[in-house]
Short mmCIF file of C-alpha atoms in Angstrom, two decimals:
data_model
loop_
_atom_site.label_atom_id
_atom_site.label_comp_id
_atom_site.label_asym_id
_atom_site.label_seq_id
_atom_site.Cartn_x
_atom_site.Cartn_y
_atom_site.Cartn_z
CA MET A 7 -18.54 -6.38 -50.46
CA LEU A 8 -15.39 -7.80 -48.87
CA ALA A 9 -13.42 -6.85 -51.98
CA TYR A 10 -14.86 -3.32 -51.74
CA VAL A 11 -13.88 -3.18 -48.05
CA LEU A 12 -10.32 -4.06 -49.01
CA SER A 13 -10.25 -1.43 -51.75
CA PHE A 14 -11.38 1.33 -49.42
CA ILE A 15 -8.88 0.39 -46.75
CA ASP A 16 -6.20 0.77 -49.42
CA ARG A 17 -7.66 4.11 -50.55
CA GLN A 18 -8.43 5.73 -47.21
CA ILE A 19 -5.49 4.70 -45.04
CA LEU A 20 -3.60 7.52 -46.76
CA ASN A 21 -5.86 10.11 -45.11
CA LEU A 22 -4.66 9.12 -41.65
CA LEU A 23 -0.99 9.34 -42.64
CA VAL A 24 -0.91 12.95 -43.85
CA GLY A 25 1.58 14.08 -41.20
CA PRO A 26 4.34 11.47 -41.57
CA ILE A 27 4.08 11.31 -45.38
CA ARG A 28 4.24 15.11 -45.72
CA ARG A 29 7.27 15.14 -43.42
CA ASP A 30 9.21 12.33 -45.07
CA LEU A 31 8.48 13.38 -48.68
CA ALA A 32 8.67 17.14 -47.91
CA ILE A 33 5.37 17.99 -49.64
CA SER A 34 2.47 20.46 -49.18
CA ASP A 35 -1.25 19.89 -48.50
CA THR A 36 -1.95 20.40 -52.20
CA GLN A 37 0.62 17.79 -53.25
CA MET A 38 -0.78 15.45 -50.60
CA SER A 39 -4.29 15.97 -51.99
CA LEU A 40 -3.08 14.83 -55.42
CA LEU A 41 -1.98 11.55 -53.83
CA MET A 42 -5.37 11.23 -52.10
CA GLY A 43 -7.48 12.10 -55.11
CA PHE A 44 -6.33 13.06 -58.58
CA SER A 45 -3.55 10.51 -59.09
CA PHE A 46 -5.89 7.71 -58.06
CA ALA A 47 -8.92 9.08 -59.90
CA LEU A 48 -7.12 9.66 -63.22
CA PHE A 49 -6.53 6.03 -64.16
CA TYR A 50 -9.52 4.78 -62.16
CA THR A 51 -11.68 6.70 -64.62
CA LEU A 52 -9.65 6.14 -67.79
CA CYS A 53 -9.57 2.37 -67.25
CA GLY A 54 -13.17 2.19 -66.07
CA ILE A 55 -14.99 2.36 -69.41
CA PRO A 56 -13.06 -0.42 -71.25
CA LEU A 57 -13.24 -2.54 -68.08
CA GLY A 58 -16.98 -1.83 -67.89
CA ARG A 59 -17.36 -3.10 -71.45
CA MET A 60 -15.46 -6.24 -70.46
CA ALA A 61 -17.90 -6.68 -67.55
CA ASP A 62 -20.78 -6.70 -70.07
CA ARG A 63 -19.14 -9.41 -72.20
CA ARG A 64 -16.69 -11.47 -70.08
CA SER A 65 -16.45 -13.25 -66.72
CA ARG A 66 -17.12 -10.69 -64.03
CA ARG A 67 -15.57 -12.87 -61.34
CA GLY A 68 -12.30 -13.13 -63.26
CA LEU A 69 -12.26 -9.38 -63.89
CA ILE A 70 -12.70 -8.63 -60.18
CA ALA A 71 -9.93 -11.07 -59.18
CA ALA A 72 -7.48 -9.50 -61.65
CA GLY A 73 -8.34 -6.03 -60.34
CA VAL A 74 -7.73 -7.04 -56.70
CA LEU A 75 -4.34 -8.49 -57.63
CA VAL A 76 -3.22 -5.34 -59.47
CA TRP A 77 -4.34 -2.80 -56.88
CA SER A 78 -2.88 -4.85 -54.01
CA ALA A 79 0.51 -5.05 -55.72
CA MET A 80 0.47 -1.30 -56.31
CA THR A 81 -0.56 -0.63 -52.70
CA ALA A 82 2.56 -2.52 -51.66
CA ALA A 83 4.52 -0.35 -54.11
CA CYS A 84 3.30 2.73 -52.17
CA GLY A 85 5.16 1.30 -49.20
CA LEU A 86 8.39 1.24 -51.22
CA ALA A 87 8.16 4.89 -52.29
CA LYS A 88 11.25 6.98 -51.52
CA HIS A 89 10.25 10.05 -53.52
CA TYR A 90 7.01 11.89 -54.27
CA TRP A 91 6.85 10.76 -57.90
CA HIS A 92 7.30 7.12 -56.83
CA PHE A 93 4.22 7.43 -54.62
CA LEU A 94 2.28 9.25 -57.35
CA PHE A 95 2.96 6.46 -59.85
CA ALA A 96 1.93 3.75 -57.37
CA ARG A 97 -1.35 5.53 -56.60
CA VAL A 98 -2.10 5.65 -60.32
CA GLY A 99 -1.70 1.85 -60.35
CA VAL A 100 -4.01 1.44 -57.37
CA GLY A 101 -6.67 3.42 -59.24
CA ALA A 102 -6.26 1.36 -62.41
CA GLY A 103 -6.70 -1.90 -60.48
CA GLU A 104 -9.72 -0.75 -58.50
CA ALA A 105 -11.48 0.36 -61.71
CA ALA A 106 -12.19 -3.32 -62.44
CA LEU A 107 -14.33 -3.90 -59.36
CA SER A 108 -17.51 -1.83 -59.28
CA PRO A 109 -18.83 -2.06 -62.89
CA ALA A 110 -18.48 -5.86 -62.71
CA ALA A 111 -19.95 -6.00 -59.20
CA TYR A 112 -22.98 -3.85 -60.06
CA SER A 113 -23.74 -5.99 -63.09
CA LEU A 114 -23.27 -9.23 -61.18
CA ILE A 115 -25.51 -8.11 -58.28
CA ALA A 116 -28.22 -6.76 -60.63
CA ASP A 117 -28.42 -10.22 -62.23
CA SER A 118 -28.74 -11.86 -58.81
CA PHE A 119 -31.68 -9.85 -57.40
CA PRO A 120 -35.12 -8.74 -58.69
CA PRO A 121 -35.72 -4.99 -59.26
CA HIS A 122 -37.54 -4.39 -55.94
CA GLN A 123 -34.49 -5.67 -54.00
CA ARG A 124 -31.64 -4.24 -56.07
CA ALA A 125 -31.20 -0.94 -54.22
CA THR A 126 -30.76 -2.78 -50.92
CA ALA A 127 -28.48 -5.42 -52.47
CA ILE A 128 -26.23 -2.84 -54.12
CA SER A 129 -26.29 -0.82 -50.88
CA VAL A 130 -24.96 -3.86 -49.01
CA TYR A 131 -22.13 -4.09 -51.55
CA SER A 132 -21.56 -0.33 -51.33
CA MET A 133 -21.44 -0.61 -47.55
CA GLY A 134 -17.87 -1.70 -48.24
CA ILE A 135 -17.07 2.00 -48.67
CA TYR A 136 -17.84 2.69 -45.03
CA VAL A 137 -16.75 -0.60 -43.50
CA GLY A 138 -13.46 -0.26 -45.39
CA SER A 139 -13.00 3.40 -44.52
CA GLY A 140 -13.85 2.73 -40.88
CA MET A 141 -11.41 -0.16 -40.72
CA ALA A 142 -8.77 1.97 -42.42
CA PHE A 143 -8.98 4.49 -39.60
CA LEU A 144 -9.54 2.04 -36.74
CA LEU A 145 -6.88 -0.45 -37.76
CA GLY A 146 -4.71 2.33 -39.13
CA GLY A 147 -4.75 4.09 -35.78
CA LEU A 148 -3.73 0.90 -33.99
CA VAL A 149 -1.06 0.02 -36.54
CA ILE A 150 0.32 3.56 -36.50
CA HIS A 151 0.60 3.38 -32.72
CA PHE A 152 2.29 -0.03 -32.91
CA ALA A 153 4.56 0.82 -35.83
CA SER A 154 5.56 4.17 -34.38
CA ALA A 155 6.49 2.53 -31.09
CA ARG A 156 8.82 0.17 -32.95
CA GLY A 157 10.25 2.90 -35.17
CA ASP A 158 11.97 2.24 -38.46
CA MET A 159 12.30 -1.36 -39.65
CA VAL A 160 15.01 -3.04 -41.72
CA LEU A 161 13.71 -5.65 -44.18
CA PRO A 162 15.76 -8.02 -46.36
CA VAL A 163 16.35 -6.63 -49.90
CA ILE A 164 14.06 -3.62 -49.26
CA GLY A 165 16.21 -2.05 -46.57
CA THR A 166 15.04 0.55 -44.03
CA ILE A 167 11.35 1.51 -44.09
CA ARG A 168 9.41 4.07 -42.09
CA PRO A 169 6.34 3.06 -39.99
CA TRP A 170 3.88 4.43 -42.58
CA GLN A 171 5.57 2.41 -45.33
CA SER A 172 5.14 -0.84 -43.40
CA ILE A 173 1.37 -0.25 -43.32
CA PHE A 174 1.14 -0.17 -47.13
CA LEU A 175 3.30 -3.28 -47.44
CA MET A 176 1.04 -5.23 -45.06
CA LEU A 177 -2.13 -4.13 -46.86
CA GLY A 178 -0.70 -5.12 -50.23
CA ALA A 179 0.21 -8.60 -48.99
CA ALA A 180 -3.28 -9.08 -47.50
CA GLY A 181 -4.90 -8.15 -50.83
CA VAL A 182 -2.81 -10.59 -52.85
CA MET A 183 -3.87 -13.43 -50.51
CA PHE A 184 -7.53 -12.33 -50.71
CA CYS A 185 -7.60 -13.13 -54.44
CA LEU A 186 -8.07 -16.81 -53.51
CA VAL A 187 -11.32 -15.97 -51.68
CA LEU A 188 -12.80 -14.66 -54.92
CA LEU A 189 -12.91 -18.22 -56.27
CA LEU A 190 -16.02 -18.62 -54.07
CA LEU A 191 -17.98 -16.12 -56.21
CA LYS A 192 -20.56 -17.54 -58.63
CA GLU A 193 -21.24 -16.04 -62.05
CA PRO A 194 -25.07 -15.62 -62.35
CA GLN A 195 -27.00 -15.85 -65.60
CA ARG A 196 -27.55 -12.43 -67.15
CA GLN A 197 -31.08 -11.11 -66.57
CA GLY A 198 -33.30 -8.20 -67.65
CA ALA A 199 -33.98 -6.25 -70.83
CA GLY A 200 -31.68 -7.34 -73.64
CA ALA A 201 -29.96 -10.11 -71.66
CA GLY A 202 -27.79 -12.10 -74.04
CA VAL A 203 -28.00 -9.48 -76.81
CA ASP A 204 -24.62 -8.37 -78.17
CA VAL A 205 -24.54 -4.60 -78.63
CA SER A 206 -21.76 -2.43 -80.05
CA PHE A 207 -20.20 0.49 -78.21
CA GLY A 208 -21.89 2.77 -80.75
CA GLU A 209 -25.30 1.37 -79.77
CA VAL A 210 -24.51 1.96 -76.11
CA MET A 211 -23.59 5.58 -76.78
CA ALA A 212 -26.72 6.05 -78.95
CA TYR A 213 -28.93 4.77 -76.12
CA ILE A 214 -27.18 7.02 -73.61
CA ARG A 215 -27.73 10.00 -75.94
CA LYS A 216 -31.46 9.24 -75.96
CA ASN A 217 -31.34 9.43 -72.17
CA ARG A 218 -28.73 12.18 -71.98
CA LYS A 219 -30.72 14.47 -69.69
CA THR A 220 -31.33 11.69 -67.17
CA VAL A 221 -27.74 10.43 -67.31
CA LEU A 222 -26.24 13.92 -67.07
CA LEU A 223 -28.39 15.04 -64.13
CA HIS A 224 -27.94 11.70 -62.35
CA ASN A 225 -24.16 11.65 -62.75
CA LEU A 226 -23.60 15.32 -61.89
CA SER A 227 -25.92 15.36 -58.88
CA PHE A 228 -24.32 12.32 -57.26
CA ALA A 229 -20.88 13.62 -58.25
CA CYS A 230 -21.61 16.73 -56.17
CA VAL A 231 -22.51 14.48 -53.22
CA ALA A 232 -19.23 12.62 -53.78
CA PHE A 233 -17.36 15.94 -54.04
CA CYS A 234 -18.59 16.80 -50.56
CA ALA A 235 -18.13 13.31 -49.11
CA TYR A 236 -14.60 12.72 -50.47
CA GLY A 237 -13.51 16.22 -49.57
CA ALA A 238 -14.64 15.61 -45.99
CA ALA A 239 -13.26 12.06 -45.76
CA SER A 240 -9.84 13.24 -46.94
CA TRP A 241 -9.50 16.15 -44.52
CA VAL A 242 -11.70 15.47 -41.47
CA PRO A 243 -8.86 13.49 -39.81
CA ALA A 244 -6.54 16.51 -40.24
CA PHE A 245 -9.40 18.76 -39.04
CA PHE A 246 -9.63 16.80 -35.78
CA MET A 247 -5.85 16.97 -35.37
CA ARG A 248 -5.44 20.65 -36.20
CA THR A 249 -8.60 22.12 -34.64
CA HIS A 250 -9.13 19.78 -31.69
CA SER A 251 -5.51 18.69 -31.04
CA LEU A 252 -6.15 14.94 -31.25
CA ASP A 253 -3.33 12.60 -32.22
CA ALA A 254 -3.48 10.13 -35.14
CA SER A 255 -4.44 7.10 -33.05
CA GLU A 256 -7.28 9.02 -31.33
CA VAL A 257 -8.58 10.24 -34.69
CA GLY A 258 -8.36 6.74 -36.11
CA TYR A 259 -10.52 5.41 -33.28
CA ILE A 260 -13.13 8.21 -33.32
CA TYR A 261 -13.44 8.73 -37.06
CA GLY A 262 -13.18 5.03 -37.78
CA LEU A 263 -16.19 4.34 -35.56
CA LEU A 264 -18.16 7.25 -37.03
CA ILE A 265 -17.60 6.14 -40.62
CA GLY A 266 -17.90 2.42 -39.96
CA ILE A 267 -21.12 2.63 -37.93
CA PHE A 268 -22.99 5.67 -39.23
CA GLY A 269 -21.81 5.36 -42.83
CA SER A 270 -22.86 1.70 -42.98
CA LEU A 271 -26.23 2.46 -41.37
CA GLY A 272 -26.78 5.37 -43.74
CA ILE A 273 -26.15 3.42 -46.92
CA ILE A 274 -28.41 0.54 -45.83
CA VAL A 275 -31.19 2.94 -44.78
CA GLY A 276 -30.86 4.66 -48.16
CA GLY A 277 -31.23 1.35 -50.01
CA ARG A 278 -34.18 0.18 -47.90
CA LEU A 279 -35.89 3.56 -48.27
CA SER A 280 -35.47 3.43 -52.05
CA ASP A 281 -36.91 -0.10 -52.26
CA TRP A 282 -39.79 0.93 -49.97
CA LEU A 283 -40.60 3.92 -52.19
CA THR A 284 -40.32 1.72 -55.30
CA GLY A 285 -42.83 -0.71 -53.78
CA ARG A 286 -45.24 2.19 -53.37
CA GLY A 287 -45.06 3.18 -56.99
CA TYR A 288 -42.34 5.87 -57.00
CA GLN A 289 -40.37 5.15 -60.18
CA ASP A 290 -37.88 7.89 -59.29
CA ALA A 291 -37.21 6.48 -55.82
CA PRO A 292 -33.36 6.51 -56.00
CA MET A 293 -33.31 10.18 -56.94
CA ARG A 294 -35.74 11.03 -54.13
CA VAL A 295 -33.48 9.29 -51.63
CA GLY A 296 -30.55 11.40 -52.83
CA LEU A 297 -32.63 14.56 -52.41
CA ILE A 298 -33.73 13.61 -48.88
CA ALA A 299 -30.14 12.78 -47.90
CA CYS A 300 -28.73 16.11 -49.09
CA ALA A 301 -31.44 18.11 -47.32
CA LEU A 302 -30.70 16.27 -44.06
CA ALA A 303 -26.93 16.67 -44.44
CA LEU A 304 -26.81 20.46 -44.81
CA PRO A 305 -27.27 21.43 -41.12
CA SER A 306 -24.55 19.01 -39.98
CA PHE A 307 -21.79 21.02 -41.69
CA ALA A 308 -22.05 23.73 -39.02
CA CYS A 309 -19.97 21.41 -36.81
CA TYR A 310 -16.80 22.52 -38.62
CA ALA A 311 -17.16 26.06 -37.25
CA VAL A 312 -17.81 24.99 -33.64
CA ASP A 313 -14.96 24.71 -31.11
CA ASP A 314 -16.62 22.01 -28.95
CA LEU A 315 -15.18 18.57 -29.76
CA ARG A 316 -18.41 16.77 -28.82
CA VAL A 317 -20.43 18.90 -31.23
CA ALA A 318 -17.85 18.24 -33.95
CA ILE A 319 -18.09 14.47 -33.38
CA VAL A 320 -21.91 14.50 -33.49
CA GLY A 321 -21.95 16.69 -36.62
CA VAL A 322 -19.43 14.51 -38.45
CA GLY A 323 -21.44 11.42 -37.45
CA VAL A 324 -24.65 12.92 -38.88
CA GLY A 325 -22.75 13.86 -42.05
CA CYS A 326 -21.42 10.30 -42.37
CA PHE A 327 -24.96 8.89 -42.10
CA THR A 328 -26.72 11.29 -44.49
CA LEU A 329 -24.00 11.52 -47.15
CA ALA A 330 -23.79 7.71 -47.20
CA MET A 331 -27.47 7.27 -48.08
CA PRO A 332 -27.11 7.99 -51.84
CA PHE A 333 -24.06 5.81 -52.53
CA GLY A 334 -26.03 2.58 -52.86
CA VAL A 335 -29.07 3.97 -54.66
CA ALA A 336 -27.03 5.91 -57.25
CA PRO A 337 -25.51 2.82 -58.96
CA ALA A 338 -28.80 0.94 -58.44
CA ALA A 339 -30.52 3.71 -60.41
CA ILE A 340 -28.19 3.05 -63.36
CA GLN A 341 -29.26 -0.61 -63.44
CA GLU A 342 -32.91 0.45 -63.73
CA ILE A 343 -32.49 2.83 -66.68
CA MET A 344 -30.05 0.75 -68.79
CA PRO A 345 -30.60 -2.53 -70.69
CA ASN A 346 -28.61 -5.53 -69.41
CA PRO A 347 -25.84 -5.49 -72.08
CA MET A 348 -25.13 -1.83 -71.31
CA ARG A 349 -25.10 -1.83 -67.50
CA GLY A 350 -21.37 -2.30 -66.97
CA GLN A 351 -20.46 0.43 -69.44
CA ALA A 352 -23.06 2.88 -68.08
CA SER A 353 -21.87 2.14 -64.54
CA ALA A 354 -18.28 2.82 -65.60
CA MET A 355 -19.32 6.17 -67.11
CA TYR A 356 -21.13 7.05 -63.86
CA LEU A 357 -18.01 6.11 -61.90
CA PHE A 358 -15.90 8.17 -64.32
CA VAL A 359 -17.88 11.34 -63.59
CA VAL A 360 -18.31 10.71 -59.86
CA THR A 361 -14.65 9.81 -59.32
CA ILE A 362 -13.16 12.64 -61.39
CA ILE A 363 -15.36 15.27 -59.74
CA GLY A 364 -15.69 13.72 -56.29
CA LEU A 365 -12.35 12.07 -55.59
CA GLY A 366 -10.27 13.84 -58.22
CA VAL A 367 -11.29 17.39 -57.35
CA GLY A 368 -12.98 17.26 -53.91
CA PRO A 369 -9.90 16.77 -51.70
CA THR A 370 -7.86 19.22 -53.79
CA ALA A 371 -10.58 21.90 -53.63
CA VAL A 372 -10.41 21.82 -49.83
CA ALA A 373 -6.60 21.95 -49.90
CA LEU A 374 -6.51 24.84 -52.39
CA LEU A 375 -8.77 26.95 -50.19
CA THR A 376 -6.57 26.21 -47.18
CA ASP A 377 -3.24 26.79 -48.97
CA TYR A 378 -4.04 29.69 -51.31
CA VAL A 379 -7.14 31.50 -49.98
CA PHE A 380 -6.79 31.28 -46.19
CA ARG A 381 -3.01 30.57 -46.28
CA ASP A 382 -3.28 28.96 -42.86
CA ASP A 383 -3.33 25.25 -41.95
CA GLN A 384 -5.63 26.06 -39.03
CA ALA A 385 -8.27 27.39 -41.44
CA LEU A 386 -8.93 23.90 -42.76
CA ARG A 387 -12.23 23.88 -40.84
CA TYR A 388 -13.56 26.80 -42.91
CA SER A 389 -12.44 25.21 -46.15
CA LEU A 390 -14.42 22.09 -45.22
CA LEU A 391 -17.48 24.17 -44.34
CA ILE A 392 -17.49 26.16 -47.58
CA ILE A 393 -16.88 23.19 -49.89
CA SER A 394 -19.48 21.01 -48.14
CA VAL A 395 -22.27 23.59 -48.24
CA LEU A 396 -21.68 24.65 -51.86
CA ALA A 397 -21.46 21.09 -53.21
CA THR A 398 -24.58 19.94 -51.36
CA VAL A 399 -26.72 22.89 -52.45
CA VAL A 400 -25.78 22.28 -56.10
CA ALA A 401 -26.60 18.57 -55.65
CA ILE A 402 -30.08 19.44 -54.35
CA LEU A 403 -30.82 21.65 -57.36
CA LEU A 404 -29.68 18.96 -59.81
CA LEU A 405 -31.63 16.20 -58.05
CA VAL A 406 -34.85 18.22 -58.17
CA ALA A 407 -34.35 18.68 -61.92
CA SER A 408 -33.66 14.96 -62.44
CA LEU A 409 -36.95 13.49 -61.16
CA ARG A 410 -39.06 13.74 -64.31
CA PRO A 411 -36.33 12.73 -66.82
CA TYR A 412 -35.49 9.70 -64.66
CA ARG A 413 -39.10 8.47 -64.75
CA GLU A 414 -39.10 8.83 -68.53
CA SER A 415 -35.91 6.74 -68.81
CA VAL A 416 -37.38 3.95 -66.66
CA ALA A 417 -40.28 3.71 -69.13
CA ARG A 418 -37.89 3.84 -72.10
CA VAL A 419 -35.80 0.84 -70.97
CA ARG A 420 -38.97 -1.26 -70.79
CA GLU A 421 -39.87 -0.26 -74.34
CA TRP A 422 -36.34 -1.19 -75.50
CA GLY A 423 -36.60 -4.59 -73.85
CA ALA A 424 -39.97 -5.30 -75.47
CA ALA A 425 -38.57 -4.31 -78.88
CA THR A 426 -35.65 -6.80 -78.63
CA VAL A 427 -37.79 -9.81 -77.75
#
């Protein structure tokens, strides 16, 4: 979870620095969105599947440590960027490094907890999304205030750096040092159906094809939730600045608290609710939690169209809570429908779809509406409203369709395990 916190600080700090980065690199909202989403998502997804296969066969602790080292070094490289393409390349490297973490972590946690506790356990790990994002905005706001007060800095060898560049350099250095903490992780014995069985990539794909309806509906439904959540997370800080005239440090404080508190509560509540439903015989509990979360989230999006700052804060807080609920149960669901030697690879495929659609397209979809449909920076609020409502409605329809196929896949994995004994 601490590694995940660090990864999301490195990802999300960019969202609070839109203004100074746009100014210094002379770029548009759309170009900025590519730094936030697509450049990161591209190699995060491409590297994910081979790294997921490594997680099924090699030391998961070693894989996580290598990933932290790579993404931290590339975060520091963001702080050295002098041109747009420099920054774009560094963000690609951050994505490639972070791809090592979650498939290995999901597999490791699934082997450490029994089935009726896995949704909560993976939700605690996934809480790193919201703790990290909250810290990115809270600490980012403080650091921005401090760094801006000091102005440009001159470092040996590197030369003159802007305040926003110093933030990336500090984060990168912190991540490199954190690699030592990962030595405290223990590698658990592999558990569950097929544990210890060596399967080929072809066998993994054949099993996924047998469960293609479940996998497709699961991945696409939660990708739509991610589309909404990442689109909001990328542009809500700018929404507060443009619509409600807050400065970066104020936004960092307010949005950091909203994400850190309500996002963390939401993801834990989602995990506990899923485990509670599982204990009462609902084999499709993770999908039901996703459905409940989306239905509760829809009304909160009205806050984007309201001029009252207090209403906007409450609405964003409710959105943080409800949209967080599925992000622990979604990867937990993968562990329940896949045999042990396939979990890392199936998790990587899930992350591929969710990241490409959610992080790769979500922020850019909001920016494209603002830049090319409304053609007005102040219309960002309406772009957020439209994207959020459409993505969540589609997610609800897909989740309803997924309930029966998911139950069938839960039964199928038990049959597969019995056949390999």
